[in-house]
XYZ file of C-alpha atoms in Angstrom:
151
model
C 7.656 23.279 8.163
C 7.055 19.499 7.684
C 5.040 18.323 4.598
C 2.436 15.786 5.385
C 0.344 13.916 2.717
C -0.070 11.011 0.416
C 2.791 9.885 -1.633
C 1.051 6.824 -3.314
C -2.218 5.086 -3.022
C -3.129 1.464 -4.247
C -6.794 2.162 -5.309
C -7.172 -1.330 -6.633
C -6.382 -3.322 -3.561
C -9.798 -2.913 -1.985
C -11.398 -3.942 -5.164
C -9.272 -6.997 -5.780
C -8.892 -8.005 -2.107
C -11.353 -8.301 0.750
C -9.255 -6.331 3.642
C -9.730 -8.014 6.977
C -7.091 -6.105 8.983
C -4.935 -3.085 8.660
C -1.642 -1.987 10.281
C 0.618 1.068 9.846
C 4.252 0.248 9.343
C 7.336 2.298 9.043
C 9.645 1.870 6.072
C 13.378 1.938 5.832
C 14.374 4.416 3.018
C 17.569 6.222 1.609
C 17.722 9.896 1.299
C 17.173 10.046 -2.497
C 14.174 7.616 -1.907
C 12.533 10.082 0.578
C 13.179 13.012 -1.819
C 11.589 11.108 -4.669
C 8.579 10.171 -2.549
C 7.851 13.834 -1.673
C 7.229 14.598 -5.507
C 4.413 12.021 -5.369
C 5.451 9.813 -8.267
C 5.645 6.533 -6.587
C 3.645 3.481 -7.333
C 2.584 0.521 -4.974
C -0.095 -0.931 -7.033
C 1.861 -4.013 -8.135
C 3.681 -4.578 -4.777
C 3.134 -6.756 -1.696
C 4.769 -7.307 1.584
C 6.290 -10.659 2.572
C 7.689 -11.816 6.098
C 10.985 -13.431 5.209
C 13.785 -14.252 7.390
C 12.278 -12.818 10.588
C 11.628 -9.475 9.003
C 8.701 -7.954 6.687
C 9.829 -6.795 3.263
C 7.979 -4.578 0.730
C 8.425 -6.165 -2.870
C 8.126 -4.646 -6.166
C 7.193 -1.130 -4.961
C 8.349 1.442 -7.531
C 10.010 4.880 -6.260
C 11.512 6.621 -9.351
C 14.956 7.947 -9.198
C 15.501 11.228 -7.831
C 16.804 13.271 -10.811
C 19.039 15.826 -8.901
C 20.931 12.896 -7.309
C 23.531 11.683 -9.921
C 25.639 8.668 -8.690
C 24.116 8.272 -5.291
C 20.668 7.293 -6.669
C 18.819 4.176 -5.485
C 17.618 1.229 -7.252
C 13.934 1.669 -8.350
C 12.296 -1.499 -7.402
C 14.575 -2.822 -4.488
C 13.130 -4.709 -1.669
C 12.691 -2.331 1.255
C 12.403 -3.336 4.970
C 9.152 -2.536 6.914
C 9.505 -1.664 10.649
C 6.969 -3.596 12.655
C 6.990 -4.955 16.233
C 7.877 -8.661 16.752
C 4.267 -9.263 17.829
C 2.839 -7.660 14.891
C 5.213 -9.710 12.487
C 4.160 -12.864 14.124
C 0.461 -11.913 13.690
C 0.976 -11.154 10.005
C 3.059 -14.241 9.478
C 0.273 -16.513 10.884
C -2.226 -14.565 8.854
C -0.263 -15.096 5.508
C 0.036 -18.970 6.216
C -3.552 -19.235 6.061
C -4.921 -19.982 2.677
C -5.555 -17.251 0.265
C -4.315 -14.457 2.575
C -1.790 -11.780 1.518
C -0.154 -8.482 2.769
C -1.205 -5.722 0.510
C 0.073 -2.075 0.627
C -2.791 0.300 0.558
C -1.114 3.816 1.173
C 2.174 5.364 1.288
C 2.262 8.576 3.122
C 4.137 11.029 5.244
C 2.698 11.497 8.825
C 2.588 14.622 10.943
C 6.300 14.335 12.047
C 7.295 13.811 8.376
C 8.178 10.177 8.756
C 7.206 7.978 5.709
C 4.642 5.332 6.590
C 2.923 2.548 4.869
C -0.584 1.446 5.549
C -0.784 -2.355 5.066
C -3.671 -4.622 4.971
C -4.117 -8.387 5.381
C -6.429 -9.159 2.460
C -8.247 -12.263 1.053
C -8.296 -12.302 -2.777
C -11.869 -11.760 -4.174
C -13.391 -14.013 -6.921
C -14.909 -12.391 -9.949
C -18.430 -12.624 -8.846
C -17.306 -10.847 -5.509
C -15.858 -7.985 -7.630
C -18.987 -7.685 -9.584
C -21.193 -7.496 -6.488
C -18.805 -4.775 -4.975
C -19.217 -2.733 -8.384
C -23.039 -3.209 -8.200
C -23.252 -2.087 -4.812
C -21.041 0.929 -5.572
C -23.090 1.771 -8.545
C -26.331 1.564 -6.707
C -25.077 3.743 -3.883
C -24.047 6.402 -6.386
C -27.451 6.445 -8.018
C -29.176 6.488 -4.937
C -27.144 9.408 -3.718
C -27.955 11.136 -6.828
C -31.748 10.484 -6.706
C -31.772 11.882 -3.018
C -29.934 14.944 -4.166
C -32.194 15.717 -7.047
C -35.214 14.959 -4.887
């Protein structure tokens, strides 16, 4: 039986960035990293993706050590290679070169086949007034739903 599901989510990404485009990328992991991801304790909140030397790398993602693997464990914050096509990499590199754009990881999950995938988004950083407007709209929608429910 294959286990599908969410391993980590970056909930602040959509608050801090205006996500323009999303893309699903594969991720190269070692065996202990996969086992540790299945426990659901990974964190991608402070991480980002960077095109370097013709490849796409996930920087600063925290996947904790797998406790049952003694000396064969992995480094917790090592750079991990993301698997995208050359065409997708060229488009992402072009988007990053524009001012203010960055590649932000949104979700780390296992697909139906049990493969680890990373949903990345090209985002433009929001200013403080944009964040306040987003929060105001979210609060208004919550209040509106509550009023309609109570009738």
